[in-house]
XYZ file of C-alpha atoms in Angstrom:
708
model
C 20.155 -2.343 58.845
C 23.744 -1.822 59.997
C 24.872 -4.857 57.981
C 23.304 -3.498 54.871
C 24.931 -0.086 55.229
C 28.298 -1.726 55.814
C 27.962 -3.793 52.588
C 27.142 -0.625 50.660
C 30.162 1.127 52.121
C 32.588 -1.710 51.189
C 31.129 -1.779 47.665
C 31.721 1.946 47.267
C 35.345 1.593 48.496
C 36.030 -1.192 45.965
C 34.522 0.931 43.251
C 36.751 3.887 44.114
C 39.829 1.639 44.012
C 39.079 0.489 40.514
C 42.251 1.651 38.673
C 40.864 3.071 35.397
C 37.492 4.046 36.741
C 38.187 7.747 35.916
C 38.661 6.740 32.261
C 35.280 5.037 32.249
C 33.708 8.125 33.852
C 35.474 10.319 31.276
C 33.982 8.270 28.437
C 30.614 8.459 30.189
C 31.028 12.208 30.438
C 31.735 12.477 26.685
C 28.728 10.294 25.972
C 26.606 12.583 28.112
C 27.828 15.561 26.137
C 27.006 13.839 22.861
C 23.553 12.846 24.151
C 22.888 16.423 25.342
C 24.025 17.795 21.968
C 21.787 15.334 20.168
C 18.847 16.329 22.352
C 19.533 20.004 21.619
C 19.625 19.229 17.869
C 16.465 17.102 18.131
C 14.733 19.841 20.057
C 15.734 22.318 17.375
C 13.977 20.189 14.733
C 10.963 19.909 17.057
C 11.018 23.700 17.455
C 11.047 24.111 13.672
C 8.065 21.770 13.306
C 6.242 23.573 16.124
C 6.856 27.026 14.549
C 5.691 25.641 11.179
C 2.540 24.241 12.707
C 1.873 27.530 14.522
C 2.308 29.570 11.347
C 0.056 27.189 9.402
C -2.629 27.552 12.034
C -2.331 31.329 11.837
C -2.636 31.193 8.077
C -5.711 28.938 8.304
C -7.335 31.319 10.814
C -6.499 34.342 8.651
C -7.906 32.630 5.529
C -11.084 31.812 7.485
C -11.404 35.386 8.651
C -11.056 36.803 5.153
C -13.436 34.123 3.760
C -16.028 35.245 6.340
C -15.622 38.813 5.157
C -16.299 37.839 1.548
C -19.210 35.576 2.572
C -20.728 38.336 4.716
C -20.650 40.862 1.852
C -21.989 38.361 -0.703
C -24.912 37.598 1.654
C -25.491 41.359 2.009
C -25.552 41.642 -1.783
C -28.008 38.784 -1.950
C -30.343 40.296 0.622
C -30.244 43.635 -1.185
C -31.005 41.854 -4.483
C -34.073 40.178 -2.893
C -35.461 43.682 -2.112
C -36.147 43.986 -5.834
C -38.586 41.065 -5.823
C -41.657 43.368 -5.411
C -40.807 44.788 -8.862
C -42.079 41.538 -10.333
C -45.626 42.473 -9.375
C -47.676 43.357 -12.490
C -49.046 46.446 -10.731
C -45.631 48.113 -10.681
C -45.102 50.451 -13.582
C -42.141 50.313 -15.943
C -40.867 53.677 -14.749
C -40.851 52.498 -11.115
C -38.987 49.321 -12.078
C -36.346 51.296 -14.040
C -35.897 53.680 -11.109
C -35.446 50.899 -8.583
C -33.026 48.973 -10.835
C -31.024 52.201 -11.494
C -30.729 52.886 -7.741
C -29.590 49.329 -7.073
C -27.074 49.507 -9.938
C -25.578 52.722 -8.593
C -25.304 51.265 -5.095
C -23.272 48.279 -6.227
C -21.556 49.531 -9.399
C -18.244 50.292 -7.622
C -18.390 46.876 -6.000
C -18.301 44.972 -9.302
C -22.004 44.960 -10.395
C -22.068 44.970 -14.166
C -25.828 44.748 -14.807
C -29.140 44.089 -13.079
C -32.403 43.162 -14.705
C -35.845 41.603 -14.289
C -38.240 39.414 -16.271
C -41.889 39.878 -15.321
C -44.608 37.252 -15.480
C -45.783 38.802 -18.785
C -42.333 38.181 -20.266
C -41.300 41.895 -20.224
C -37.565 42.452 -19.667
C -35.721 45.424 -18.226
C -31.998 45.813 -17.634
C -29.663 48.511 -16.207
C -27.550 49.624 -17.952
C -29.508 48.976 -21.142
C -26.309 48.769 -23.247
C -25.252 45.635 -21.274
C -28.619 43.904 -21.131
C -28.363 40.395 -19.691
C -30.412 37.384 -20.850
C -33.630 37.196 -18.873
C -34.574 33.857 -20.347
C -32.033 31.596 -18.647
C -32.724 27.841 -19.026
C -34.458 25.987 -16.224
C -32.246 25.406 -13.191
C -33.478 23.240 -10.333
C -32.452 25.581 -7.494
C -34.489 27.604 -5.000
C -31.616 29.916 -4.325
C -29.207 32.048 -6.354
C -27.156 29.963 -8.817
C -23.628 30.734 -9.999
C -23.103 30.561 -13.841
C -20.000 31.402 -15.864
C -20.929 33.681 -18.813
C -19.072 35.595 -21.470
C -15.377 35.620 -22.237
C -14.403 37.884 -19.309
C -13.238 35.547 -16.537
C -14.806 36.043 -13.132
C -18.195 37.340 -14.326
C -21.011 35.400 -12.718
C -24.755 35.646 -12.977
C -27.207 35.278 -10.059
C -30.998 35.028 -10.175
C -33.828 34.935 -7.553
C -37.560 34.477 -7.745
C -40.479 34.837 -5.401
C -40.978 32.035 -2.886
C -43.589 29.493 -3.862
C -43.425 30.149 -7.637
C -41.703 26.921 -8.523
C -38.174 25.616 -8.613
C -37.104 26.124 -12.207
C -35.958 29.276 -13.959
C -37.815 28.800 -17.232
C -40.952 30.924 -17.595
C -40.787 32.403 -14.063
C -40.665 36.061 -13.104
C -37.055 36.516 -11.875
C -34.494 39.145 -10.854
C -30.964 38.749 -12.243
C -27.599 40.374 -11.643
C -24.149 40.135 -13.185
C -21.272 40.571 -10.704
C -17.507 40.876 -11.460
C -16.080 38.745 -8.646
C -12.481 40.019 -8.932
C -13.702 43.618 -8.573
C -16.008 42.594 -5.740
C -13.167 40.816 -3.938
C -10.786 43.761 -4.474
C -13.373 46.083 -2.932
C -13.854 43.831 0.123
C -10.199 43.043 0.601
C -8.854 46.476 -0.292
C -8.667 47.496 3.336
C -6.190 44.737 4.187
C -2.498 45.647 4.688
C -0.339 45.312 1.582
C 1.797 42.643 3.299
C -1.328 40.495 3.818
C -2.636 41.088 0.298
C 0.684 39.896 -1.191
C 0.146 36.516 0.476
C -3.585 36.255 -0.307
C -5.242 34.399 -3.190
C -8.882 33.654 -4.104
C -9.358 30.489 -6.173
C -12.314 28.992 -7.927
C -13.137 25.230 -8.101
C -10.782 24.810 -11.101
C -7.835 26.304 -9.175
C -7.814 29.512 -11.236
C -7.077 32.941 -9.664
C -10.167 35.063 -8.964
C -8.221 37.568 -6.853
C -4.490 38.341 -6.734
C -2.421 41.317 -5.674
C -1.334 41.517 -9.338
C -4.589 42.119 -11.308
C -3.101 40.885 -14.614
C -2.885 37.368 -13.126
C -6.632 37.093 -12.545
C -7.997 34.169 -14.613
C -4.651 32.451 -14.841
C -4.039 28.957 -13.320
C -3.263 29.152 -9.615
C -0.130 27.719 -7.901
C -1.933 24.382 -7.200
C -2.572 23.621 -10.866
C 0.948 24.485 -12.144
C 4.466 23.351 -11.263
C 6.879 20.467 -11.753
C 5.499 16.897 -12.246
C 7.531 15.703 -9.231
C 5.386 17.824 -6.921
C 2.072 17.053 -8.642
C 0.549 14.808 -6.010
C 0.794 17.257 -2.961
C -0.695 20.030 -5.041
C -3.504 17.801 -6.363
C -4.344 16.750 -2.810
C -4.616 20.423 -1.629
C -6.689 21.257 -4.783
C -9.115 18.379 -4.162
C -9.541 19.406 -0.532
C -10.420 22.922 -1.663
C -12.863 21.629 -4.304
C -14.652 19.750 -1.529
C -15.024 22.979 0.410
C -12.709 21.910 3.261
C -10.817 24.156 5.614
C -7.206 23.318 6.496
C -3.519 23.772 5.808
C -0.710 22.117 3.898
C 2.684 22.358 2.187
C 3.667 22.329 -1.514
C 6.862 22.878 -3.437
C 7.168 26.399 -4.934
C 9.326 26.096 -8.098
C 10.270 29.788 -8.595
C 11.681 30.122 -5.068
C 13.116 26.635 -4.963
C 11.534 25.952 -1.532
C 8.281 24.985 0.090
C 5.243 27.189 0.686
C 3.027 26.847 3.754
C -0.637 27.417 2.976
C -3.825 27.840 4.957
C -7.219 27.826 3.269
C -10.894 28.188 3.994
C -14.053 28.193 1.848
C -16.216 31.252 1.322
C -19.450 30.395 3.135
C -22.412 32.147 1.504
C -25.827 31.303 0.200
C -24.660 32.775 -3.114
C -21.776 30.290 -3.496
C -22.746 26.882 -4.902
C -21.441 23.761 -3.118
C -20.546 22.352 -6.542
C -18.437 25.416 -7.425
C -16.823 26.693 -4.182
C -14.642 29.732 -3.818
C -11.612 29.307 -1.577
C -9.406 31.851 0.172
C -5.756 30.694 0.293
C -3.130 32.399 2.473
C 0.423 31.279 1.587
C 3.830 31.940 3.080
C 7.314 30.805 1.949
C 8.998 28.581 4.489
C 12.162 30.754 4.418
C 10.167 33.484 6.122
C 10.082 31.362 9.284
C 13.859 31.420 9.756
C 13.961 34.530 12.040
C 11.321 33.117 14.378
C 13.027 29.712 14.512
C 16.406 31.245 15.313
C 14.952 33.249 18.166
C 13.248 30.274 19.750
C 16.281 28.070 19.275
C 18.500 30.694 20.978
C 16.204 30.885 23.986
C 16.182 27.065 24.146
C 20.004 26.833 24.143
C 20.366 29.597 26.769
C 17.966 27.731 29.007
C 19.981 24.539 28.753
C 23.448 26.017 29.354
C 23.064 26.190 33.208
C 21.935 22.551 33.307
C 24.817 21.414 31.108
C 27.325 23.439 33.153
C 26.137 21.948 36.397
C 26.407 18.451 34.973
C 30.014 19.143 33.811
C 31.079 20.403 37.239
C 29.604 17.432 39.040
C 31.345 14.934 36.733
C 34.714 16.745 37.034
C 34.398 16.657 40.844
C 33.634 12.972 40.776
C 36.568 12.199 38.486
C 38.951 13.972 40.940
C 38.155 11.443 43.683
C 38.541 8.200 41.654
C 41.292 5.659 41.708
C 42.854 3.682 38.890
C 41.244 0.408 37.935
C 42.667 -3.025 37.212
C 43.759 -3.403 33.573
C 43.955 -7.170 33.873
C 40.373 -7.505 34.918
C 39.251 -5.376 32.011
C 41.352 -7.431 29.569
C 39.986 -10.742 30.851
C 36.396 -9.572 30.682
C 36.931 -8.295 27.130
C 38.540 -11.584 25.972
C 35.725 -13.599 27.440
C 33.101 -11.475 25.856
C 34.796 -11.652 22.478
C 35.183 -15.428 22.783
C 31.524 -15.941 23.563
C 30.433 -13.444 20.913
C 32.487 -15.210 18.205
C 30.854 -18.578 19.065
C 27.361 -17.190 19.144
C 27.532 -14.728 16.257
C 29.592 -16.516 13.634
C 28.033 -20.001 13.653
C 26.089 -21.031 10.566
C 23.115 -22.191 12.609
C 20.613 -19.842 14.198
C 20.868 -19.809 18.026
C 17.918 -18.521 19.964
C 17.356 -18.418 23.750
C 13.839 -18.092 25.181
C 13.064 -17.326 28.828
C 10.294 -19.042 30.743
C 7.784 -16.533 29.291
C 8.855 -17.521 25.753
C 10.435 -14.123 25.177
C 13.571 -13.939 23.008
C 16.697 -13.088 25.003
C 19.333 -14.128 22.481
C 19.158 -13.836 18.658
C 22.477 -14.310 16.831
C 23.431 -13.108 13.335
C 22.636 -16.426 11.726
C 19.056 -16.076 13.033
C 18.936 -12.558 11.511
C 20.053 -13.921 8.130
C 17.732 -16.930 8.288
C 14.507 -15.234 9.322
C 15.130 -11.605 8.224
C 14.399 -10.019 11.595
C 17.149 -7.873 13.135
C 17.878 -8.496 16.823
C 16.614 -5.056 17.737
C 13.141 -5.944 16.434
C 12.692 -9.229 18.236
C 14.714 -9.187 21.493
C 12.403 -9.083 24.480
C 9.383 -10.148 22.403
C 7.697 -13.452 21.704
C 8.578 -15.046 18.422
C 4.996 -15.360 17.188
C 5.739 -14.037 13.648
C 7.888 -17.102 12.993
C 4.993 -19.513 13.243
C 2.836 -20.357 10.136
C -0.860 -19.534 10.294
C -1.874 -23.189 10.581
C 0.319 -23.744 13.678
C -0.879 -22.888 17.215
C 2.212 -21.310 18.837
C 0.868 -21.690 22.391
C 0.138 -25.420 21.927
C 3.532 -26.095 20.267
C 5.491 -24.272 22.996
C 3.546 -26.063 25.733
C 4.393 -29.454 24.134
C 8.053 -28.456 23.841
C 8.290 -27.509 27.522
C 6.709 -30.824 28.540
C 9.176 -32.785 26.424
C 12.177 -30.868 27.725
C 11.139 -31.340 31.366
C 11.140 -35.112 30.720
C 14.234 -35.476 28.515
C 16.226 -32.190 28.973
C 16.975 -32.221 25.210
C 15.076 -32.700 21.942
C 17.102 -33.134 18.750
C 16.297 -32.676 15.067
C 12.644 -31.707 15.443
C 11.430 -30.893 11.887
C 8.840 -28.171 11.465
C 8.096 -25.052 9.423
C 8.757 -21.404 10.221
C 8.098 -18.064 8.389
C 10.547 -15.325 7.419
C 9.943 -11.581 7.593
C 9.265 -11.624 3.841
C 6.529 -14.285 4.213
C 8.718 -17.122 2.838
C 8.117 -20.579 4.379
C 11.207 -22.450 5.662
C 11.508 -26.126 6.680
C 13.851 -26.218 9.692
C 15.427 -28.787 12.013
C 15.472 -27.604 15.642
C 17.511 -29.054 18.514
C 16.463 -27.678 21.942
C 18.054 -27.891 25.395
C 16.647 -26.856 28.787
C 18.910 -24.331 30.548
C 19.093 -24.296 34.356
C 20.729 -21.851 36.810
C 23.329 -22.943 39.406
C 20.490 -23.864 41.790
C 19.082 -26.282 39.246
C 15.996 -24.206 38.444
C 14.933 -23.896 34.758
C 15.535 -20.395 33.336
C 14.903 -20.915 29.679
C 15.316 -22.890 26.450
C 18.221 -22.753 23.986
C 17.324 -23.636 20.345
C 19.791 -24.424 17.533
C 17.947 -24.029 14.250
C 19.117 -25.291 10.844
C 17.431 -24.426 7.561
C 16.815 -27.714 5.619
C 14.389 -26.203 3.089
C 16.667 -26.640 0.072
C 17.763 -30.080 1.149
C 14.196 -31.241 1.527
C 13.229 -29.764 -1.846
C 16.083 -31.496 -3.597
C 15.153 -34.821 -1.968
C 11.516 -34.339 -3.008
C 12.552 -33.312 -6.545
C 14.810 -36.351 -6.846
C 12.025 -38.665 -5.612
C 9.497 -37.085 -7.982
C 11.914 -37.281 -10.936
C 12.658 -40.961 -10.373
C 8.999 -41.722 -9.939
C 8.015 -39.917 -13.088
C 10.815 -41.465 -15.074
C 9.773 -45.006 -14.203
C 6.141 -44.195 -14.695
C 6.891 -42.478 -18.001
C 8.548 -45.627 -19.393
C 5.555 -47.661 -18.354
C 3.139 -45.071 -19.729
C 4.932 -44.976 -23.107
C 4.590 -48.718 -23.553
C 0.947 -48.781 -22.563
C 0.091 -45.750 -24.653
C 1.564 -47.200 -27.829
C -0.238 -50.508 -27.279
C -3.579 -48.678 -26.805
C -3.102 -46.065 -29.500
C -3.138 -48.573 -32.375
C -6.545 -50.199 -31.658
C -7.972 -46.704 -30.891
C -6.960 -45.620 -34.379
C -8.681 -48.614 -35.890
C -11.847 -47.922 -33.856
C -11.947 -44.298 -34.966
C -11.314 -45.229 -38.588
C -14.074 -47.788 -38.791
C -16.468 -45.531 -36.876
C -15.899 -42.845 -39.521
C -16.473 -45.440 -42.290
C -19.709 -46.614 -40.654
C -20.997 -43.038 -40.342
C -20.343 -42.409 -44.017
C -22.002 -45.696 -44.949
C -25.308 -45.490 -43.003
C -25.789 -41.687 -43.027
C -27.256 -39.410 -40.369
C -30.817 -40.686 -40.965
C -30.022 -44.180 -39.608
C -31.023 -44.755 -35.932
C -27.569 -46.197 -35.185
C -25.787 -43.017 -36.318
C -25.902 -41.422 -32.876
C -24.550 -44.617 -31.284
C -21.599 -44.559 -33.611
C -20.974 -40.913 -32.737
C -20.950 -41.880 -29.019
C -18.344 -44.597 -29.786
C -16.265 -42.020 -31.698
C -16.455 -39.374 -28.894
C -15.341 -41.857 -26.273
C -12.538 -43.192 -28.449
C -11.329 -39.605 -28.968
C -11.392 -39.057 -25.162
C -9.319 -42.175 -24.744
C -6.928 -40.952 -27.417
C -6.475 -37.653 -25.519
C -5.569 -39.585 -22.380
C -3.084 -41.617 -24.413
C -1.539 -38.365 -25.675
C -1.084 -37.209 -22.096
C 0.455 -40.532 -21.175
C 2.938 -40.153 -24.001
C 3.927 -36.793 -22.518
C 5.538 -38.644 -19.569
C 7.745 -40.625 -21.917
C 9.334 -37.497 -23.470
C 12.143 -37.055 -20.922
C 14.690 -35.658 -23.406
C 16.000 -32.127 -23.599
C 13.899 -28.986 -23.780
C 11.989 -28.396 -26.946
C 13.308 -25.581 -29.094
C 11.534 -22.273 -29.221
C 10.732 -19.269 -27.060
C 7.422 -18.383 -25.499
C 5.943 -15.246 -23.916
C 4.214 -16.279 -20.642
C 1.962 -13.211 -20.796
C 0.727 -14.127 -24.281
C 0.223 -17.773 -23.174
C -1.944 -16.567 -20.269
C -3.983 -14.297 -22.480
C -4.533 -17.055 -25.082
C -5.322 -19.764 -22.578
C -7.987 -18.013 -20.512
C -10.545 -17.741 -23.372
C -10.513 -21.558 -23.571
C -12.011 -21.585 -20.017
C -14.250 -18.549 -20.515
C -17.517 -20.530 -20.412
C -16.644 -22.337 -17.145
C -15.515 -19.068 -15.513
C -18.601 -17.132 -16.560
C -21.057 -19.900 -15.691
C -19.852 -19.912 -12.085
C -19.249 -16.076 -11.871
C -15.615 -16.537 -10.938
C -13.603 -13.304 -10.836
C -10.271 -13.542 -12.640
C -7.529 -10.936 -12.042
C -4.487 -10.635 -14.271
C -1.436 -8.845 -12.940
C 1.040 -9.294 -15.748
C 4.446 -7.669 -15.638
C 5.497 -5.337 -18.489
C 8.455 -6.253 -20.743
C 8.531 -9.842 -19.549
C 11.484 -11.762 -21.074
C 10.658 -14.928 -23.085
C 11.128 -18.386 -21.608
C 12.344 -21.522 -23.405
C 9.796 -23.985 -24.780
C 6.799 -24.330 -27.014
C 3.876 -21.861 -26.683
C 1.380 -24.730 -26.710
C 3.121 -26.433 -23.761
C 3.039 -23.273 -21.654
C -0.627 -22.714 -22.553
C -1.280 -26.273 -21.342
C 0.456 -25.407 -18.041
C -1.795 -22.332 -17.600
C -4.938 -24.301 -18.478
C -4.030 -27.134 -16.035
C -3.346 -24.759 -13.114
C -6.541 -22.732 -13.735
C -8.616 -25.951 -14.029
C -7.121 -27.108 -10.732
C -8.151 -23.782 -9.181
C -11.696 -24.090 -10.630
C -12.087 -27.514 -8.921
C -11.048 -25.961 -5.604
C -13.600 -23.124 -5.919
C -16.733 -25.257 -6.235
C -18.073 -24.526 -2.716
C -16.496 -21.104 -2.199
C -18.368 -17.791 -1.805
C -17.023 -14.919 -3.891
C -14.609 -17.182 -5.835
C -11.529 -15.467 -7.199
C -8.474 -16.482 -9.235
C -5.402 -14.223 -9.556
C -2.733 -14.847 -12.223
C 0.457 -12.768 -12.012
C 3.889 -12.704 -13.607
C 7.183 -11.129 -12.523
C 10.818 -10.991 -13.573
C 13.624 -11.266 -10.989
C 17.192 -11.593 -12.170
C 17.476 -14.329 -14.815
C 14.193 -16.042 -13.928
C 10.546 -15.471 -14.832
C 7.860 -16.343 -12.316
C 4.136 -17.070 -12.688
C 1.727 -17.271 -9.735
C -1.774 -18.780 -9.904
C -3.702 -18.118 -6.656
C -7.261 -19.067 -5.631
C -9.306 -18.627 -2.480
C -10.806 -22.116 -2.594
C -10.861 -24.908 -0.112
C -7.115 -25.567 -0.299
C -5.086 -28.788 -0.379
C -5.128 -30.760 2.886
C -1.778 -31.655 4.454
C -2.502 -35.370 4.192
C -2.369 -35.302 0.378
C 0.072 -32.440 -0.352
C 2.863 -34.907 -1.017
C 0.915 -36.755 -3.732
C -0.609 -33.975 -5.844
C 2.043 -34.316 -8.627
C 1.656 -38.131 -8.757
C 0.201 -39.334 -12.103
C -3.422 -40.571 -11.926
C -3.849 -39.084 -8.393
C -7.114 -37.131 -8.164
C -9.656 -36.123 -5.485
C -12.433 -35.815 -8.065
C -15.183 -38.308 -8.526
C -15.171 -41.096 -11.092
C -15.203 -39.740 -14.650
C -14.448 -36.177 -13.620
C -10.634 -36.191 -13.919
C -7.749 -38.308 -15.064
C -5.230 -37.156 -12.411
C -2.725 -36.225 -15.134
C -3.080 -32.388 -15.164
C -0.600 -31.449 -12.439
C 1.729 -34.345 -13.332
C 1.924 -33.181 -16.925
C 2.461 -29.569 -15.705
C 5.308 -30.765 -13.467
C 6.893 -32.549 -16.411
C 6.700 -29.557 -18.717
C 8.170 -27.171 -16.136
C 11.035 -29.414 -15.101
C 11.836 -30.174 -18.761
C 12.753 -26.553 -19.170
C 14.882 -26.426 -15.994
C 12.082 -24.790 -14.117
C 10.618 -25.299 -10.629
C 6.974 -25.519 -9.506
C 6.013 -25.083 -5.847
C 2.808 -24.415 -3.986
C 1.561 -23.082 -0.662
C -1.862 -24.017 0.574
C -4.044 -23.460 3.650
C -6.894 -26.017 3.589
C -10.349 -25.678 5.098
C -9.892 -29.254 6.372
C -6.836 -28.222 8.435
C -8.115 -24.824 9.607
C -11.403 -24.165 11.407
C -11.506 -20.410 10.685
C -9.648 -17.896 8.602
C -8.829 -17.495 4.901
C -8.011 -20.559 2.815
C -6.628 -21.106 -0.679
C -3.716 -22.262 -2.756
C -0.923 -20.520 -4.638
C 1.113 -22.321 -7.339
C 4.436 -20.705 -8.280
C 6.215 -21.590 -11.500
C 9.822 -20.331 -11.835
C 11.602 -20.712 -15.225
C 14.984 -19.347 -16.457
C 14.924 -16.649 -19.102
C 15.406 -18.052 -22.633
C 18.872 -17.715 -24.048
C 19.323 -15.090 -26.752
C 20.192 -16.498 -30.155
C 23.276 -15.388 -32.091
C 21.098 -13.715 -34.767
C 19.231 -11.687 -32.151
C 22.543 -10.670 -30.536
C 23.775 -9.496 -33.926
C 20.620 -7.477 -34.516
C 20.867 -5.928 -31.085
C 24.430 -4.773 -31.706
C 23.608 -3.043 -34.974
């Protein structure tokens, strides 16, 4: 215990003798002041948000209270209206009915009642006042309660009807009691006792967002604030309007164009048996955000006054500490700075990504090259496991276990080629050299990895190999095709002559047609073979990829429909043209879609998505399916001529090879990414082919037209 205290004492003495320690503490003091200031500012924003939430909650509660007042009085009106149901009895005289209707009319006239009437079982109709008689033969309405109907040209006039229980559920032919009520007048009577300040902020809206009540009567019937305004603020207002139409209670914010600021709103539906769920009435209580400024200033002032003693105490303590410090060693600071800069320059400015993983596979070092290569900033990945870098088909745990075993045996593994994923989902082929790092005691503390991106190099090597292979095969195919094409022409010619000579009635006519069909199939294969021999420059012309897609899909309509395959087209607008012949690009689309069809044979809910895009001076087309995918073992051969996984007689193996030739002829690239069912036990599978072609050059004539 004594030895420990002594060590702490000597450490404190050395710290106090550090020459520029007071400068460090001074900087620390300034940082503390900045942090405290930032916290005060952050708290001020939090206070503003809290005040806004509190005011919105108050508005919502006030809207609910006023909605309850309206609902209560509407229910009272409905109950009073039901007291007139005995008048429907045939034993009641006309004078008694008129007297009861007149009393009811006088009771509710000042509250907005415009007319009340009845229709007896005998079809007799009475109305008070008689000069405003309402229709007693309303069409059948499947409701057992009062129904709201818009009538007349005067906005806000609604008609309600009731009938005796057990007399049916339709209005046609039944004895009923009806009443017309002016809702704006009714609302004004109910809300007239509210303070003027509250009425100025209060609105009553119907399901179309129109004003049913406003402090300015001339605005009744006009569109409310949620159905008008600038287009830029359309979405927030539509959301609030839809919530009110669903009869919800809540709060929100929308931009108020006349004031140039935002309005806080609280709203609640009028809950009454007389209000239809399909046509709700909503009370909205609004307040301009600028009205919150006095409350925010008061709370902010109280907050700052509470923090001043804490900040003052902190300043005094730091000043007292700085008064007892000694100067530190400048040389030591300089050496440490130089060493840190030297190490940082090595780690940060190398072209290769350098990553250090601890024994728990957590990233402890991530240099700038790693940020550029994978797209993840150091702040997002330090201290975490690098799982997002591994492709879906790779088991990270198994790969890291194998790496640790190899490094324990050999200490270093060089040029290990594998694949990794970027933050944008792009797949990279990388070469990784790893070394086991040990501490001074010889114990392993982690793994250092130097990663080099060889994706472009590998693609160039593969492209060169494919080009050389296709060139040699094209020469051979051209010779073979020409030798076969001549006898095929003779066969087809004589077959046609035989058909003309013997006629359709001859039993051998169908055999000759079979010979002709197979010869034509052979001739189509020869035509595809000749495509490999055309290795010259790009054919003249310009094609619209979107039009090629639209024209090619109908050719495959029968196959798509017969197998109920869903095809989605996501075609970019204003897509620039690409060089080449329209027929060639239609052939590319047909070949890629046919390849997808073959992969979807045993897939549930088969789907093909074709999309186009334009980035810079290149046009891209993607053809994606959710089929069985291309296994890794054959991915390097899919562009080889005559290579096919289909059964005998089902494919020539020339589709993707011909597609590759057409794309590369126009200085384009074709790549694919596939996750195969054969390589993956569970999870989604499928293949995406990506064709990238440069934009067609603009001709001199078109340039001249564009400049006019």
